[in-house]
Amino acid sequence: MTRVGARRLAAEHGLAHLDLDSIVWEPGRIAVQRSTEAIAASLAAFLAGHDRWVI
């Protein structure tokens, strides 16, 4: 599924949407990956805050 498709599916069904790029890469930097701990913490926070989601 494409990003657009995932966003559309989330919107149509009232689901939270997570773009994995938003938690894997450092904001405002080109091709700089965040630490494994930061990625895991962001993912855990998203999952804890949403019962139904699309990634």
GROMACS .gro file of N, CA and C in nm:
model
  165
    1MET      N    1   0.085  -0.117   0.000
    1MET     CA    2   0.000   0.000   0.000
    1MET      C    3   0.090   0.124   0.000
    2THR      N    4   0.050   0.223  -0.072
    2THR     CA    5   0.128   0.347  -0.080
    2THR      C    6   0.098   0.435   0.041
    3ARG      N    7   0.180   0.538   0.059
    3ARG     CA    8   0.154   0.634   0.167
    3ARG      C    9   0.018   0.699   0.151
    4VAL      N   10  -0.014   0.736   0.027
    4VAL     CA   11  -0.143   0.800   0.000
    4VAL      C   12  -0.256   0.703   0.033
    5GLY      N   13  -0.239   0.577  -0.007
    5GLY     CA   14  -0.340   0.476   0.020
    5GLY      C   15  -0.359   0.455   0.169
    6ALA      N   16  -0.250   0.451   0.244
    6ALA     CA   17  -0.259   0.433   0.389
    6ALA      C   18  -0.326   0.553   0.454
    7ARG      N   19  -0.290   0.672   0.411
    7ARG     CA   20  -0.355   0.792   0.467
    7ARG      C   21  -0.504   0.794   0.436
    8ARG      N   22  -0.539   0.757   0.314
    8ARG     CA   23  -0.680   0.755   0.274
    8ARG      C   24  -0.756   0.650   0.356
    9LEU      N   25  -0.699   0.533   0.372
    9LEU     CA   26  -0.762   0.428   0.450
    9LEU      C   27  -0.782   0.473   0.595
   10ALA      N   28  -0.682   0.536   0.652
   10ALA     CA   29  -0.692   0.586   0.788
   10ALA      C   30  -0.804   0.690   0.799
   11ALA      N   31  -0.809   0.782   0.705
   11ALA     CA   32  -0.911   0.887   0.708
   11ALA      C   33  -1.051   0.829   0.691
   12GLU      N   34  -1.066   0.736   0.600
   12GLU     CA   35  -1.198   0.678   0.572
   12GLU      C   36  -1.253   0.598   0.691
   13HIS      N   37  -1.163   0.542   0.772
   13HIS     CA   38  -1.207   0.455   0.881
   13HIS      C   39  -1.179   0.512   1.020
   14GLY      N   40  -1.137   0.637   1.025
   14GLY     CA   41  -1.112   0.701   1.154
   14GLY      C   42  -0.996   0.637   1.230
   15LEU      N   43  -0.894   0.598   1.157
   15LEU     CA   44  -0.778   0.533   1.218
   15LEU      C   45  -0.661   0.630   1.229
   16ALA      N   46  -0.575   0.604   1.324
   16ALA     CA   47  -0.450   0.681   1.333
   16ALA      C   48  -0.358   0.634   1.221
   17HIS      N   49  -0.275   0.725   1.170
   17HIS     CA   50  -0.181   0.690   1.064
   17HIS      C   51  -0.040   0.721   1.111
   18LEU      N   52   0.050   0.627   1.090
   18LEU     CA   53   0.190   0.649   1.122
   18LEU      C   54   0.274   0.623   0.998
   19ASP      N   55   0.347   0.723   0.956
   19ASP     CA   56   0.443   0.709   0.847
   19ASP      C   57   0.576   0.672   0.914
   20LEU      N   58   0.626   0.553   0.888
   20LEU     CA   59   0.747   0.506   0.956
   20LEU      C   60   0.866   0.598   0.935
   21ASP      N   61   0.871   0.666   0.820
   21ASP     CA   62   0.981   0.760   0.798
   21ASP      C   63   0.985   0.867   0.908
   22SER      N   64   0.869   0.901   0.961
   22SER     CA   65   0.864   1.008   1.062
   22SER      C   66   0.927   0.967   1.195
   23ILE      N   67   0.940   0.837   1.221
   23ILE     CA   68   1.004   0.797   1.346
   23ILE      C   69   1.144   0.740   1.325
   24VAL      N   70   1.178   0.704   1.201
   24VAL     CA   71   1.309   0.643   1.175
   24VAL      C   72   1.416   0.748   1.147
   25TRP      N   73   1.380   0.855   1.077
   25TRP     CA   74   1.480   0.953   1.034
   25TRP      C   75   1.476   1.079   1.118
   26GLU      N   76   1.591   1.139   1.139
   26GLU     CA   77   1.601   1.265   1.214
   26GLU      C   78   1.527   1.375   1.138
   27PRO      N   79   1.439   1.448   1.206
   27PRO     CA   80   1.367   1.557   1.140
   27PRO      C   81   1.463   1.665   1.089
   28GLY      N   82   1.438   1.712   0.967
   28GLY     CA   83   1.517   1.821   0.911
   28GLY      C   84   1.656   1.780   0.865
   29ARG      N   85   1.688   1.651   0.870
   29ARG     CA   86   1.820   1.603   0.827
   29ARG      C   87   1.800   1.507   0.711
   30ILE      N   88   1.897   1.496   0.624
   30ILE     CA   89   1.887   1.408   0.509
   30ILE      C   90   1.961   1.278   0.540
   31ALA      N   91   1.886   1.167   0.537
   31ALA     CA   92   1.940   1.032   0.553
   31ALA      C   93   2.019   1.013   0.683
   32VAL      N   94   1.971   1.073   0.792
   32VAL     CA   95   2.033   1.053   0.922
   32VAL      C   96   1.932   0.978   1.008
   33GLN      N   97   1.965   0.853   1.037
   33GLN     CA   98   1.874   0.768   1.113
   33GLN      C   99   1.882   0.801   1.261
   34ARG      N  100   1.766   0.799   1.326
   34ARG     CA  101   1.761   0.817   1.471
   34ARG      C  102   1.814   0.692   1.539
   35SER      N  103   1.846   0.703   1.666
   35SER     CA  104   1.896   0.588   1.740
   35SER      C  105   1.785   0.483   1.753
   36THR      N  106   1.828   0.359   1.769
   36THR     CA  107   1.732   0.250   1.786
   36THR      C  108   1.641   0.276   1.905
   37GLU      N  109   1.697   0.330   2.011
   37GLU     CA  110   1.618   0.359   2.131
   37GLU      C  111   1.513   0.466   2.103
   38ALA      N  112   1.549   0.569   2.029
   38ALA     CA  113   1.454   0.676   1.996
   38ALA      C  114   1.342   0.624   1.905
   39ILE      N  115   1.378   0.540   1.811
   39ILE     CA  116   1.277   0.481   1.722
   39ILE      C  117   1.181   0.396   1.803
   40ALA      N  118   1.234   0.310   1.889
   40ALA     CA  119   1.151   0.222   1.971
   40ALA      C  120   1.060   0.303   2.063
   41ALA      N  121   1.111   0.410   2.122
   41ALA     CA  122   1.031   0.493   2.211
   41ALA      C  123   0.918   0.562   2.134
   42SER      N  124   0.947   0.613   2.015
   42SER     CA  125   0.844   0.679   1.934
   42SER      C  126   0.736   0.579   1.893
   43LEU      N  127   0.777   0.461   1.852
   43LEU     CA  128   0.680   0.359   1.813
   43LEU      C  129   0.596   0.316   1.932
   44ALA      N  130   0.658   0.295   2.046
   44ALA     CA  131   0.584   0.256   2.166
   44ALA      C  132   0.483   0.364   2.206
   45ALA      N  133   0.523   0.490   2.196
   45ALA     CA  134   0.432   0.600   2.231
   45ALA      C  135   0.313   0.604   2.135
   46PHE      N  136   0.339   0.584   2.006
   46PHE     CA  137   0.230   0.583   1.909
   46PHE      C  138   0.134   0.469   1.938
   47LEU      N  139   0.187   0.349   1.958
   47LEU     CA  140   0.102   0.233   1.983
   47LEU      C  141   0.023   0.246   2.114
   48ALA      N  142   0.084   0.305   2.214
   48ALA     CA  143   0.016   0.324   2.342
   48ALA      C  144  -0.099   0.424   2.330
   49GLY      N  145  -0.087   0.515   2.236
   49GLY     CA  146  -0.186   0.620   2.221
   49GLY      C  147  -0.298   0.591   2.122
   50HIS      N  148  -0.286   0.478   2.052
   50HIS     CA  149  -0.384   0.446   1.948
   50HIS      C  150  -0.418   0.298   1.950
   51ASP      N  151  -0.546   0.268   1.960
   51ASP     CA  152  -0.589   0.128   1.958
   51ASP      C  153  -0.602   0.075   1.816
   52ARG      N  154  -0.632   0.163   1.722
   52ARG     CA  155  -0.654   0.124   1.583
   52ARG      C  156  -0.569   0.214   1.495
   53TRP      N  157  -0.492   0.154   1.405
   53TRP     CA  158  -0.397   0.234   1.328
   53TRP      C  159  -0.366   0.169   1.194
   54VAL      N  160  -0.302   0.250   1.109
   54VAL     CA  161  -0.250   0.206   0.981
   54VAL      C  162  -0.106   0.256   0.974
   55ILE      N  163  -0.016   0.167   0.933
   55ILE     CA  164   0.124   0.207   0.916
   55ILE      C  165   0.160   0.189   0.772
   0.00000   0.00000   0.00000
